[in-house]
CSV table of C-alpha atoms and ligand atoms in Angstrom, one decimal:
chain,number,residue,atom,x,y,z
A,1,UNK,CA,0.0,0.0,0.0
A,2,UNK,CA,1.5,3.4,-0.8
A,3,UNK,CA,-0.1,5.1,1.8
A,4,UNK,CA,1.8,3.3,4.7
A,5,UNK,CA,5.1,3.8,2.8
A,6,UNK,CA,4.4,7.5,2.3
A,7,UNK,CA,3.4,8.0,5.7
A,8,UNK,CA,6.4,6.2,6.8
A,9,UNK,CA,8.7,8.6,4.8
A,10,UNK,CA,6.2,11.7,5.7
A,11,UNK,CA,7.6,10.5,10.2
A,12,UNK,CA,10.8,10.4,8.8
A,13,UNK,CA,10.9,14.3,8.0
A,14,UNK,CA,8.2,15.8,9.9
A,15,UNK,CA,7.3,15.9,13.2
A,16,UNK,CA,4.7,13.0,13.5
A,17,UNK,CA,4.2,12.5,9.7
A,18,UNK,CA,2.5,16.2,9.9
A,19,UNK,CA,2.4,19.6,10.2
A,20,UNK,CA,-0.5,19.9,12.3
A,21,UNK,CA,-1.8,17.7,15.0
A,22,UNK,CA,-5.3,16.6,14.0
A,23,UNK,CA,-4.2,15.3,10.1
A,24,UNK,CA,-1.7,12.3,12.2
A,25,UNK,CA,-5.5,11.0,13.1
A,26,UNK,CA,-4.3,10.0,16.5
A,27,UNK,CA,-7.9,10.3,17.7
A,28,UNK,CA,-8.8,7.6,15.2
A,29,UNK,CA,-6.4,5.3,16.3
A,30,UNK,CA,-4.5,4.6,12.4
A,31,UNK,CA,-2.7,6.3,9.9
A,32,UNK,CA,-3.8,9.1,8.0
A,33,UNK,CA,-4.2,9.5,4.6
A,34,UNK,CA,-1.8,11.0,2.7
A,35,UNK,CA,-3.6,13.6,0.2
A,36,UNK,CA,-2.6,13.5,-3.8
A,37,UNK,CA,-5.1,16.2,-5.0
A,38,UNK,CA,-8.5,17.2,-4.9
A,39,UNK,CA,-11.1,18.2,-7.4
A,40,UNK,CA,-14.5,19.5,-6.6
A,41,UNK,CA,-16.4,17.8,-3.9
A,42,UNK,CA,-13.5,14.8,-4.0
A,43,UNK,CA,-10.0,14.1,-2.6
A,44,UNK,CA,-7.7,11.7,-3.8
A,45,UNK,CA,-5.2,9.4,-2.0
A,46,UNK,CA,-1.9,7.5,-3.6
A,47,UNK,CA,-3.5,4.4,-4.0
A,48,UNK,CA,-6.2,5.4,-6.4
A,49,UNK,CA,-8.8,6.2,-3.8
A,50,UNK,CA,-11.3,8.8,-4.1
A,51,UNK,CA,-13.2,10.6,-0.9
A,52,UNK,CA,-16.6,12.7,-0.6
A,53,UNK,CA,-14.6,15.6,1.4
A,54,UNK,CA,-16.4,16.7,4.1
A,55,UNK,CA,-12.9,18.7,5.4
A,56,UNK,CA,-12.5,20.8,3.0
A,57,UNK,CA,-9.2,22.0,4.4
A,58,UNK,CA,-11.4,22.9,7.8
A,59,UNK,CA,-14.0,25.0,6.1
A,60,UNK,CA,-11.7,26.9,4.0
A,61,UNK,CA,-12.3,25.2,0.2
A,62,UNK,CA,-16.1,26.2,0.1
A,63,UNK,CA,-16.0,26.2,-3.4
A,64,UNK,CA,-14.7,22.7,-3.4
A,65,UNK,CA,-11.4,21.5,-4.7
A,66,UNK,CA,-9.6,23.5,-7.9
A,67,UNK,CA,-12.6,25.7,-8.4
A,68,UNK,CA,-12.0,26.3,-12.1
A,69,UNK,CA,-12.9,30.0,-11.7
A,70,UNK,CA,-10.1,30.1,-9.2
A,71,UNK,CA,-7.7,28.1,-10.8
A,72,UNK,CA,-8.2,30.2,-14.0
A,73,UNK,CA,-7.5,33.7,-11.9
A,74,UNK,CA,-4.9,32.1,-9.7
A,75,UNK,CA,-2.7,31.3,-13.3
A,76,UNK,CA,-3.2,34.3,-14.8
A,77,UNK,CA,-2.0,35.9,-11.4
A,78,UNK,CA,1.0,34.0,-11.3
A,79,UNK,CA,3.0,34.9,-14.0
A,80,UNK,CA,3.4,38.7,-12.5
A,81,UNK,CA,5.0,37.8,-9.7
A,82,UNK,CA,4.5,36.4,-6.4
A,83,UNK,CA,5.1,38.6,-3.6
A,84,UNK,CA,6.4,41.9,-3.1
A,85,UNK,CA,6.6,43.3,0.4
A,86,UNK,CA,4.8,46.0,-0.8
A,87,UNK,CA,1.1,47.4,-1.7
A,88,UNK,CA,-0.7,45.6,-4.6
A,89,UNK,CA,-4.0,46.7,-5.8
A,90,UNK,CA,-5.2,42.9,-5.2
A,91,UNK,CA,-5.6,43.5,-1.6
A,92,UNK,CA,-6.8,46.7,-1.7
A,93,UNK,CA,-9.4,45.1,-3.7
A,94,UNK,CA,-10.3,42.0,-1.2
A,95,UNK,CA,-11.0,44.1,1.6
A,96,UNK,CA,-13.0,46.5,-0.6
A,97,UNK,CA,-15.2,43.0,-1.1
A,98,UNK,CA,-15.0,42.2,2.6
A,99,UNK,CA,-16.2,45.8,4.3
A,100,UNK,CA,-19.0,45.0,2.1
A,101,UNK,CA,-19.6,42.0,3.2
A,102,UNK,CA,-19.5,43.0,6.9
A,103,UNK,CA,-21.2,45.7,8.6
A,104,UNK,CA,-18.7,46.2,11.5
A,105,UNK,CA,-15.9,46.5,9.4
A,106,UNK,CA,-14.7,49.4,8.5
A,107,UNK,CA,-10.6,49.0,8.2
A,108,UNK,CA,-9.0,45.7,8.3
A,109,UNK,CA,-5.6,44.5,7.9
A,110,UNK,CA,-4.7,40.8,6.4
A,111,UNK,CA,-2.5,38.3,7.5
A,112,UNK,CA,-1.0,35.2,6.7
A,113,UNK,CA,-3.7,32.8,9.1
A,114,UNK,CA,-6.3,32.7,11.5
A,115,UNK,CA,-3.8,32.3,14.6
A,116,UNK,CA,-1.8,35.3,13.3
A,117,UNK,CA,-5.4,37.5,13.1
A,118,UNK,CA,-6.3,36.7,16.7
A,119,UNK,CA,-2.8,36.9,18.3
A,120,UNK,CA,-2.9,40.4,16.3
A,121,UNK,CA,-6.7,41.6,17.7
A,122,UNK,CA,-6.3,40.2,21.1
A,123,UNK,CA,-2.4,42.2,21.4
A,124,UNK,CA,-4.5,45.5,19.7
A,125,UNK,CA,-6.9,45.1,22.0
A,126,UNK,CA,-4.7,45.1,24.9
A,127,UNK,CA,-2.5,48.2,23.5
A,128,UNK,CA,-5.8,50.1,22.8
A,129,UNK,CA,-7.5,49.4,26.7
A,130,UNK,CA,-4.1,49.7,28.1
A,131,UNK,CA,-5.1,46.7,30.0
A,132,UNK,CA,-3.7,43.0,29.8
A,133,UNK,CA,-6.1,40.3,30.7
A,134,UNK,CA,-8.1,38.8,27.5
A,135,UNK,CA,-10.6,35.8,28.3
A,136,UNK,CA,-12.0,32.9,25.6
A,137,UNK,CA,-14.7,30.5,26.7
A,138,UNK,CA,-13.7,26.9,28.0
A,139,UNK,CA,-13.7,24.5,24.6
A,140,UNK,CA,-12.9,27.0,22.2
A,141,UNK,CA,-10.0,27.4,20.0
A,142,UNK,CA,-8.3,30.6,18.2
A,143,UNK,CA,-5.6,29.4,17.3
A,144,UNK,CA,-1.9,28.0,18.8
A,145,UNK,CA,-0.9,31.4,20.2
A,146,UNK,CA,-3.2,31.8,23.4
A,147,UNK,CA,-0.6,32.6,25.6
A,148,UNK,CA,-1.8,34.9,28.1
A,149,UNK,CA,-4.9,33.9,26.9
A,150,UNK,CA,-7.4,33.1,30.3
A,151,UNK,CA,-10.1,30.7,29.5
A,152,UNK,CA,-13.4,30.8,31.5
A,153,UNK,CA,-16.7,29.4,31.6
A,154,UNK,CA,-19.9,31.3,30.5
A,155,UNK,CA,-21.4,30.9,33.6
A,156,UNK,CA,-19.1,32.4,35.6
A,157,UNK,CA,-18.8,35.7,32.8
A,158,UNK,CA,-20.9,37.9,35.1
A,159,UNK,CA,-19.2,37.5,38.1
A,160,UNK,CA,-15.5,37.7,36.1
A,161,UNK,CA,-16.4,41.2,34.9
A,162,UNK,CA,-17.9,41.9,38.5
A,163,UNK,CA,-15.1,41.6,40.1
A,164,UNK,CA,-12.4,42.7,37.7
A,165,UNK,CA,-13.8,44.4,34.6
A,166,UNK,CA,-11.8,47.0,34.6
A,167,UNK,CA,-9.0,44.8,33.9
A,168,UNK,CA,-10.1,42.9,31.1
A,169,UNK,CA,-9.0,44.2,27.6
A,170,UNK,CA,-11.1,41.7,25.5
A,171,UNK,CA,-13.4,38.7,25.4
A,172,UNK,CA,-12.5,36.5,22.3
A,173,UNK,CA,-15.5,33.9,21.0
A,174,UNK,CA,-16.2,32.0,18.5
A,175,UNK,CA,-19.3,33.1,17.7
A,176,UNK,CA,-20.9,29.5,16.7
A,177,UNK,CA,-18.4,26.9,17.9
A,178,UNK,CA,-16.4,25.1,15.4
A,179,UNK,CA,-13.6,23.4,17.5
A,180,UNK,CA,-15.1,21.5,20.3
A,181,UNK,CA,-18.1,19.8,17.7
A,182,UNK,CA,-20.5,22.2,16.2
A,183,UNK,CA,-21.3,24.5,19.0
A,184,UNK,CA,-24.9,26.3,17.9
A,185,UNK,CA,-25.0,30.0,18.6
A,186,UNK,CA,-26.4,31.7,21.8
A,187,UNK,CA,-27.4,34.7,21.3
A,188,UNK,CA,-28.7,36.1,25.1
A,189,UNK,CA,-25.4,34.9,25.8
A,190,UNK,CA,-23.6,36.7,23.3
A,191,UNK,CA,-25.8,40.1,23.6
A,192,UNK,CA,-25.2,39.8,27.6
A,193,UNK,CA,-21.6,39.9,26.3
A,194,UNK,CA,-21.7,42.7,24.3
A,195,UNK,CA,-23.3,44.5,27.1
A,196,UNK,CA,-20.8,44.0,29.6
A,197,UNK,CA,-17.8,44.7,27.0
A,198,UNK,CA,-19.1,47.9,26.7
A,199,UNK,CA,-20.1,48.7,30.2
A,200,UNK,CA,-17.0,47.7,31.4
A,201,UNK,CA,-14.6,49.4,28.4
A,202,UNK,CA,-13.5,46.0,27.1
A,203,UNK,CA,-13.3,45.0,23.8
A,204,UNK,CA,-15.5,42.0,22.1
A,205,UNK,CA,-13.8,39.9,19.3
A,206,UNK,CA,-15.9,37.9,17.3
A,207,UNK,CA,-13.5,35.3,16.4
A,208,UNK,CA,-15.2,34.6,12.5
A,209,UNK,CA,-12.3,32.2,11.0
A,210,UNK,CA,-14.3,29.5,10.5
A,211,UNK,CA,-17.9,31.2,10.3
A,212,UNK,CA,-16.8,34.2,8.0
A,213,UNK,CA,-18.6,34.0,5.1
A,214,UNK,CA,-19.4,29.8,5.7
A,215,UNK,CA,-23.3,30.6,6.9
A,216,UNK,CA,-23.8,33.6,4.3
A,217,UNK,CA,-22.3,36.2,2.1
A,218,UNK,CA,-20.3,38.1,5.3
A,219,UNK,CA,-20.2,37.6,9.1
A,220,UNK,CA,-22.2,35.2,11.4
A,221,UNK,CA,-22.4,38.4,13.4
A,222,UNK,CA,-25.0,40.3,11.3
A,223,UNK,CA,-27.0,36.9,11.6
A,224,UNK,CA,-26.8,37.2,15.1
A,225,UNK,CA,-27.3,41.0,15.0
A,226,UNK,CA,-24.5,41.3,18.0
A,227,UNK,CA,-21.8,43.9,16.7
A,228,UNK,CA,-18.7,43.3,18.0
A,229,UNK,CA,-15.5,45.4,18.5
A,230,UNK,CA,-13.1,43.2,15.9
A,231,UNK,CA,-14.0,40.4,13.8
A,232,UNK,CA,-10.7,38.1,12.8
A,233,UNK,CA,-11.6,36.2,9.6
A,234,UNK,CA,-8.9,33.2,7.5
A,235,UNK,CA,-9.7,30.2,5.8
A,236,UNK,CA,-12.6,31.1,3.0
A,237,UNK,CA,-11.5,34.7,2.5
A,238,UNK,CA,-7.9,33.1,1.1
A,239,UNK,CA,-10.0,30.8,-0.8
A,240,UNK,CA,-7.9,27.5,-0.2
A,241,UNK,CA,-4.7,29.5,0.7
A,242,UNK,CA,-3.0,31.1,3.9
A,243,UNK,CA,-4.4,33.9,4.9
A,244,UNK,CA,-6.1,35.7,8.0
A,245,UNK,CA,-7.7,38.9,8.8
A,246,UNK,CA,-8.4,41.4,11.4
A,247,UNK,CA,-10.8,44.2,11.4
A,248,UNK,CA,-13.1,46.8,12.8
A,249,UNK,CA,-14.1,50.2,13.4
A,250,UNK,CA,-11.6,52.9,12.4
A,251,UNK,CA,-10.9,54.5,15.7
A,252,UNK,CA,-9.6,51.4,17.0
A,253,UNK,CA,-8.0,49.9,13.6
A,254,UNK,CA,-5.8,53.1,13.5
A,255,UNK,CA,-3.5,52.1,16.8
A,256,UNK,CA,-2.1,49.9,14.3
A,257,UNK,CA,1.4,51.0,12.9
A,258,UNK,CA,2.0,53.0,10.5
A,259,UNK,CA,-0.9,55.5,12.1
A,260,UNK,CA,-0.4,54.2,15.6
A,261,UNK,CA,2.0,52.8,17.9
A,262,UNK,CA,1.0,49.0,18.0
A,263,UNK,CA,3.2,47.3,15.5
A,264,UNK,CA,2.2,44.6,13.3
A,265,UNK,CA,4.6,43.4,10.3
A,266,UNK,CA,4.7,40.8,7.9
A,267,UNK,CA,6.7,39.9,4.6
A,268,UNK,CA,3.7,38.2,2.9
A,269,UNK,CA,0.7,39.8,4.3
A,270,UNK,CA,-1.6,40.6,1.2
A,271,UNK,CA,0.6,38.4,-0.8
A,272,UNK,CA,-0.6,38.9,-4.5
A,273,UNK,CA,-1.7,35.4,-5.1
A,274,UNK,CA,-3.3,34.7,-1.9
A,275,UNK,CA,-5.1,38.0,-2.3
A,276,UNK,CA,-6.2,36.6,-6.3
A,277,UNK,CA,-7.5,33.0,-5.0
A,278,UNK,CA,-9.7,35.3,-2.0
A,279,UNK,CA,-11.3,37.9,-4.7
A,280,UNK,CA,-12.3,35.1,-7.1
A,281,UNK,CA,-13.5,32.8,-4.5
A,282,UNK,CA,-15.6,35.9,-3.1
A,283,UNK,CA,-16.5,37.2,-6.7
A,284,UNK,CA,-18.4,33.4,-6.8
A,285,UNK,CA,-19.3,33.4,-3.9
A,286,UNK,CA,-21.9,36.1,-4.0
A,287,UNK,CA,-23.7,35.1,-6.4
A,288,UNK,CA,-24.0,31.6,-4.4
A,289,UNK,CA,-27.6,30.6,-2.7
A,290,UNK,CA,-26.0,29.3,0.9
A,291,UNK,CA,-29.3,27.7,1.5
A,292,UNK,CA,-28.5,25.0,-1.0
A,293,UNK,CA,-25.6,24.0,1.2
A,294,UNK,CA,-28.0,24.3,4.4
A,295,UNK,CA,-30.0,22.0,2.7
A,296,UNK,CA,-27.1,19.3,2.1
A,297,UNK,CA,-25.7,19.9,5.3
A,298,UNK,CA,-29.1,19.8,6.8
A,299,UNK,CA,-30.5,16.7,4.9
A,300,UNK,CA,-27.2,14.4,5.9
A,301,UNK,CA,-27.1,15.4,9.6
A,302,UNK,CA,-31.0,14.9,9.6
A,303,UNK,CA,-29.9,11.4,8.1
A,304,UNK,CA,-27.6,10.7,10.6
A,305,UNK,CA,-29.8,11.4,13.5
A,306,UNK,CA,-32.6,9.0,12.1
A,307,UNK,CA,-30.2,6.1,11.4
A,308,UNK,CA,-28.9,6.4,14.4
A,309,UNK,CA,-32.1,6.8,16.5
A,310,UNK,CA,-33.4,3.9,14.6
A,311,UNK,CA,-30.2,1.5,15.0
A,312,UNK,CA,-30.0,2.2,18.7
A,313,UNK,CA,-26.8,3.8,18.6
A,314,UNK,CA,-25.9,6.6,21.1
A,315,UNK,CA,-24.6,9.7,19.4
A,316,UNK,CA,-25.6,13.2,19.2
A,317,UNK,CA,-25.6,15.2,15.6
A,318,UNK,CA,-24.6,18.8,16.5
A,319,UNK,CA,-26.0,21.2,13.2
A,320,UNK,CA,-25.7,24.7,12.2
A,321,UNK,CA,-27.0,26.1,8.6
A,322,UNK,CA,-23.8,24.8,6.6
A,323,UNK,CA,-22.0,23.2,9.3
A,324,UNK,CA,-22.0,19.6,11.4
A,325,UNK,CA,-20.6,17.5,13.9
A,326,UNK,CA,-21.2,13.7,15.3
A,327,UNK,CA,-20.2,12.8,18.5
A,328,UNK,CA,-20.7,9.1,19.9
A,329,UNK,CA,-21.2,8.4,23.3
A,330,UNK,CA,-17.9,5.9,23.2
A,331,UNK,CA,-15.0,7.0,21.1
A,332,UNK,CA,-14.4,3.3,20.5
A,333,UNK,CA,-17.3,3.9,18.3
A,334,UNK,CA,-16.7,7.2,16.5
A,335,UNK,CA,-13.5,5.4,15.7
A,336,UNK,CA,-15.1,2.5,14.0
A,337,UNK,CA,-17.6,4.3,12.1
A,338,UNK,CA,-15.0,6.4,11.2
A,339,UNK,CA,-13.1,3.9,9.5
A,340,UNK,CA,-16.0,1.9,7.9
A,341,UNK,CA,-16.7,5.7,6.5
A,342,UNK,CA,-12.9,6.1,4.9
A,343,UNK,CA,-13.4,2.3,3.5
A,344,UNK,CA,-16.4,3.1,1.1
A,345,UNK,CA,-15.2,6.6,0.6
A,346,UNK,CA,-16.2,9.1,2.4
A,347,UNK,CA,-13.8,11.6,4.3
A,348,UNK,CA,-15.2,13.3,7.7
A,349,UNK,CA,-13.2,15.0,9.6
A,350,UNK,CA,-10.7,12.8,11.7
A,351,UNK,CA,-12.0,13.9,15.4
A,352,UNK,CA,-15.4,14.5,17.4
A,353,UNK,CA,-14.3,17.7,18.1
A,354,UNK,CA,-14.0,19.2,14.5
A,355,UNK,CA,-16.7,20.5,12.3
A,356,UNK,CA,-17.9,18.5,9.2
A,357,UNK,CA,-18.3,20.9,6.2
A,358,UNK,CA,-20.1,20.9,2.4
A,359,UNK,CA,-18.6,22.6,-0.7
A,360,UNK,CA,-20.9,24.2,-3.8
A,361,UNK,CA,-19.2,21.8,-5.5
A,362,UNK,CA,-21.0,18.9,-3.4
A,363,UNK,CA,-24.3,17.5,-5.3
A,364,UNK,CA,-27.9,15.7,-3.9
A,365,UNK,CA,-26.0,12.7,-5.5
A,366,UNK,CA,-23.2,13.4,-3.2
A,367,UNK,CA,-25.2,13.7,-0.4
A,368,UNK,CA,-27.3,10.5,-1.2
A,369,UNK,CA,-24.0,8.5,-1.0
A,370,UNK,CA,-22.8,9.5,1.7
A,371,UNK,CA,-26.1,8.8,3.6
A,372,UNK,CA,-25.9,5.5,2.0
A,373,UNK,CA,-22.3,4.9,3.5
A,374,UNK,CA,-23.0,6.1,6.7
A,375,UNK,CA,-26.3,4.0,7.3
A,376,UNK,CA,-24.1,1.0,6.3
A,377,UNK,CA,-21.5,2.0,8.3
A,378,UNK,CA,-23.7,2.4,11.6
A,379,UNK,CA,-24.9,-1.1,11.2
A,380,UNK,CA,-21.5,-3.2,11.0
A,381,UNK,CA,-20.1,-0.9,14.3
B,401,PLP,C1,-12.1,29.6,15.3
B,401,PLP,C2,-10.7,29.5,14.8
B,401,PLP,N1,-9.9,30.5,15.1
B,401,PLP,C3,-8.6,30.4,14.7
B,401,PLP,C4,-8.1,29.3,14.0
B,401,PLP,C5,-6.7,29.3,13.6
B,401,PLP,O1,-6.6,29.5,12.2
B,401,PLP,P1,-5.3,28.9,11.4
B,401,PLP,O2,-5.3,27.4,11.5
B,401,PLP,O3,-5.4,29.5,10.0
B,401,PLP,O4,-4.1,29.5,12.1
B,401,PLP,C6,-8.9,28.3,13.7
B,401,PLP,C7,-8.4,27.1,13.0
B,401,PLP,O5,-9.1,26.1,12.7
B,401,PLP,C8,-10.3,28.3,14.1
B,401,PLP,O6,-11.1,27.3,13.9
């Protein structure tokens, strides 16, 4: 099999085969599978297999695989050149298309992933507030770089700010989960939050890397109608490559250097081709109708639930719009179905604590297989 070899050869140079934790799929208890290319709705591995992606490089291919719109502007980008460490008209352009997009936007600044846009809004939130302690919810993630980071739970929010609110610079939240299953969205919770950012002269950061743009044309926060302080975007807005992005209202934006004192550098942010592949994924996108992927998305967690409920197996489906999670009430099971799931084809995402995504480029036919593959693969577990 030339996926063992390759993997083999992959721990041999990298740490752990990988270059990020959850691909080694040490929660399912094998090896990985090593990636070839992907096209549309499908992935491909070395040994001639082909996968219904339900990855999508964690939310950020929502076009699916090589759009050809993208590929097409991605080419013609390439032959001028591929970074300059200085101001192209490309990314004035993309966030031109993303202040439109997003009513609480009004300056951003890109760069190269989602860690780097949250390490970048929590320390501009701190230089702005003059105040150090920043706070994300228990089970969320923003990325590797939460040092000084102080994670708390949502019941104990009031009582935080209570007793030392004037201390806080920022609360950072995903505004529907993404990293701990599908988390749906509460929104008392999250206008209470609002409220006491603003009573107490803290800062709210809608942390938007995954839902930016995945539930509609813009942010999950004019869904929610909560306006928060800084939204920090990645994944779809780089359509398929590296990229973040912080923004917000001006008078706070404008600490950043070169207007203001907080300093914030990078040699690739707004890197021409990234900047390309984010316009023509966005130039699709609006034209998109997202509640055809609320209706795949919809129509296979439905699925799940029923087959479950009906073969007596103890799982919960988690489901938002565009967006789903399955989580067994034994791993040993998860992990099972998981690999019945990679046998006939179909690629979830390798851990109960990631989000399962859909791709314009997934079909009804798609989504009939895969139900077909999962009822299967609940019966043999
Ligand atoms: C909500 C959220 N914030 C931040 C990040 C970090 O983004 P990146 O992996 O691009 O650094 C992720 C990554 O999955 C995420 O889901």
């Amino acid at each position: 099999m030339a996926n063992t070899l390759l993997f083999k050869k992959a721990e041999e140079h990298l740490v752990g085969g990988v270059n990020s934790p959850v691909r080694s799929f040490n929660y399912i208890g094998r090896e990985p599978i090593l990636i070839k290319k992907g096209s549309g709705s499908r992935i491909y591995d070395y040994d001639g297999n082909s996968y219904i992606d339900y990855v999508l490089s964690y939310g950020a291919s929502i076009l699916g695989h090589a759009h050809p719109g993208v590929v097409k502007a991605l080419s013609s980008a390439l032959k001028n050149g591929f970074s300059f460490g200085a101001t192209n008209l490309k990314e004035v352009e993309l966030a031109r298309l993303i202040k439109n997009a997003i009513s609480s936007i009004e300056k951003l600044r890109f760069v190269n992933s989602g860690t780097e846009a949250t390490l970048s809004a929590t320390r501009l939130a701190r230089a702005y507030t003059g105040r150090n302690r920043v706070l994300r919810l228990k089970n969320s993630y923003h990325g590797h770089a939460d040092y000084l980071l102080e994670e708390i739970d949502k019941a104990s929010i009031e009582e935080v700010f209570k007793k030392s609110g004037n201390k806080i610079a920022a609360v950072i939240v995903e505004p529907v989960g993404g990293n701990f299953g599908v988390v749906l969205p509460d929104t008392d919770f999250l206008k209470r939050l609002r409220e006491l950012t603003k009573e107490y002269g803290a800062l709210l950061i809608f942390d938007e890397v995954i839902t930016g743009f995945r539930f509609r044309y813009g942010s999950v926060s004019d869904i929610i109608g909560v306006n928060p302080d800084l939204i920090c975007l990645g994944k779809i807005i780089g359509g398929g490559l590296s990229i973040g992005a912080y923004g917000g209202g001006k008078e706070i934006m404008d600490n950043l250097a070169p207007l203001g004192t907080v300093y914030q550098g990078s040699t690739f942010a707004g890197n021409p081709i990234v900047m390309q592949a984010g316009i023509a994924t966005l130039e699709e996108l609006r034209s998109k109708k997202y509640e055809f992927l609320e209706e795949l998305a919809g129509r296979l967690a439905g699925a799940i639930r029923e087959e479950a409920k009906k073969q007596k197996i103890d799982l919960e489906v988690a489901h938002y719009r565009t967006i789903f999670s399955v989580r067994f009430k034994e791993k040993a099971k998860f992990q099972a179905f998981y690999k019945k799931l990679l046998k006939r084809g179909v690629y979830f995402a390798p851990s109960e604590n990631e989000a399962n995504f859909v791709s314009f480029s997934h079909t009804r036919k798609d989504i009939d297989n895969t139900i077909k593959v999962v009822t299967n693969a609940l019966g043999e577990i």
